């Protein structure tokens, strides 16, 4: 019942605009600050590794292994991906453009931060993001998705359907 409401109701779509704008602003500002003031994830990643020890570690061993063997050796890549990822997720959520994809990428970043032993606003951001993800296309109804997604479906549909070998001609209408 709640899922149907989130996915179809106009009021839910309006509520998703509020969630999108809040989350978009948070991501945009976080990314912009890192872009304009410089960003180096090295200290954050090394700090996460210190939280991977003890009886009840805040950082699980599998995540610490990822940090140690992938993130730290490639910190330059992460120094680029994190600020620009945050910034672009923010823009997409504010504009309602590729909303569910942007929300999913935001959730991935939130979880990466939480896996690294940081709480901050990440849990509340994940919670709001879940609503956007469940709402699906309805979350972008009052945004650019209203025009972009149907356009893309039409363009992709008209390109691929006529050549589909297993579909009768009547199914293309």
XYZ file of C-alpha atoms in Angstrom:
173
model
C 0.000 0.000 0.000
C 2.785 2.457 0.934
C 4.899 1.347 -2.020
C 1.959 1.871 -4.407
C 1.387 5.341 -2.926
C 5.073 6.260 -3.262
C 5.225 5.007 -6.851
C 1.957 6.485 -8.139
C 0.502 9.285 -6.042
C 1.020 12.953 -6.913
C 1.372 13.897 -3.237
C 4.172 11.357 -2.854
C 5.862 12.880 -5.873
C 5.700 16.318 -4.246
C 7.158 14.898 -1.025
C 9.968 13.347 -3.068
C 10.798 16.832 -4.378
C 11.407 17.940 -0.788
C 13.599 14.883 -0.140
C 15.427 15.401 -3.459
C 16.097 19.068 -2.794
C 17.414 18.414 0.709
C 19.630 15.523 -0.360
C 20.697 17.297 -3.537
C 21.719 20.390 -1.614
C 23.718 18.333 0.901
C 25.538 16.416 -1.848
C 26.090 19.507 -3.992
C 27.548 21.565 -1.158
C 29.704 18.696 0.138
C 31.111 18.092 -3.318
C 31.571 21.767 -4.128
C 33.508 22.372 -0.913
C 35.846 19.491 -1.759
C 36.266 20.670 -5.362
C 37.010 24.292 -4.475
C 39.046 23.781 -1.284
C 40.915 20.660 -2.270
C 40.324 17.142 -1.087
C 42.619 14.359 -0.020
C 41.001 11.163 1.232
C 44.261 9.768 2.608
C 43.680 10.915 6.189
C 40.070 9.712 6.181
C 41.060 6.304 4.806
C 43.940 5.870 7.280
C 41.597 6.931 10.092
C 39.115 4.271 8.994
C 41.850 1.645 9.214
C 42.469 2.564 12.863
C 38.793 1.739 13.560
C 39.212 -1.803 12.235
C 40.717 -3.269 15.390
C 39.492 -4.327 18.790
C 36.681 -6.533 20.030
C 33.899 -4.553 18.311
C 35.519 -2.693 15.409
C 33.601 0.123 13.739
C 35.178 -0.914 10.420
C 34.851 -4.535 9.411
C 37.930 -6.454 8.283
C 36.662 -6.945 4.717
C 36.170 -3.192 4.319
C 39.550 -2.474 5.891
C 41.091 -4.849 3.340
C 39.362 -2.884 0.552
C 40.698 0.389 1.955
C 44.204 -0.961 2.391
C 44.483 -2.821 -0.928
C 42.324 -0.745 -3.282
C 41.425 2.704 -1.948
C 44.756 3.817 -0.470
C 46.907 2.632 -3.400
C 44.496 4.480 -5.717
C 43.794 7.471 -3.498
C 44.298 9.870 -6.423
C 41.338 8.292 -8.206
C 39.204 8.519 -5.049
C 40.296 12.146 -4.583
C 38.676 12.809 -7.949
C 35.656 10.489 -7.717
C 34.387 11.528 -4.283
C 34.070 15.304 -4.805
C 32.777 15.047 -8.357
C 30.481 12.154 -7.472
C 28.976 14.166 -4.619
C 28.629 17.260 -6.781
C 27.008 15.458 -9.720
C 24.644 13.470 -7.496
C 23.585 16.783 -5.960
C 22.908 18.413 -9.321
C 20.978 15.394 -10.596
C 18.789 15.203 -7.486
C 18.040 18.926 -7.500
C 17.121 18.854 -11.193
C 15.271 15.541 -10.934
C 17.440 14.139 -13.714
C 18.150 10.394 -13.685
C 16.779 10.625 -10.148
C 16.823 6.976 -9.149
C 20.341 6.442 -10.509
C 21.597 9.557 -8.729
C 19.913 8.455 -5.507
C 21.465 4.993 -5.813
C 24.934 6.460 -6.321
C 24.384 8.736 -3.320
C 23.390 5.723 -1.216
C 26.525 3.882 -2.344
C 28.639 6.814 -1.150
C 26.688 7.040 2.137
C 27.289 3.356 2.772
C 30.989 3.691 1.927
C 31.289 6.466 4.509
C 29.392 4.418 7.109
C 31.449 1.293 6.356
C 34.470 3.487 7.058
C 33.222 4.142 10.578
C 31.625 7.559 10.038
C 28.026 8.195 11.026
C 27.261 11.932 10.731
C 24.158 12.543 8.570
C 24.708 9.433 6.459
C 21.981 7.265 8.077
C 19.277 9.907 7.638
C 20.422 10.496 4.079
C 20.173 6.763 3.364
C 16.687 6.646 4.870
C 15.433 9.505 2.691
C 17.174 7.967 -0.308
C 15.317 4.685 0.236
C 12.030 6.541 -0.208
C 13.280 8.045 -3.473
C 14.435 4.651 -4.713
C 11.121 2.998 -3.842
C 9.192 5.837 -5.484
C 11.148 5.202 -8.679
C 10.117 7.380 -11.613
C 7.526 9.148 -9.444
C 10.410 10.772 -7.540
C 11.384 12.628 -10.717
C 7.851 13.511 -11.854
C 8.441 17.145 -10.905
C 11.855 17.342 -12.490
C 13.639 16.804 -15.777
C 12.898 13.070 -15.626
C 9.327 13.951 -16.620
C 10.602 14.763 -20.120
C 13.974 13.033 -20.356
C 12.903 9.492 -19.439
C 9.975 9.285 -21.899
C 12.206 10.763 -24.602
C 14.892 8.155 -23.955
C 12.330 5.337 -23.825
C 10.888 6.493 -27.130
C 14.299 6.834 -28.768
C 15.506 3.483 -27.501
C 12.201 1.792 -28.203
C 11.941 3.030 -31.782
C 15.531 1.998 -32.433
C 15.357 -1.509 -31.010
C 11.802 -2.794 -31.369
C 11.420 -2.985 -35.160
C 14.510 -5.166 -35.421
C 13.485 -7.544 -32.644
C 13.354 -10.973 -34.324
C 11.046 -12.696 -31.829
C 8.303 -10.122 -31.507
C 5.299 -10.099 -33.846
C 4.641 -6.824 -35.645
C 1.443 -6.239 -33.633
C 3.467 -6.148 -30.410
C 5.263 -2.977 -31.544
C 2.199 -0.772 -31.365
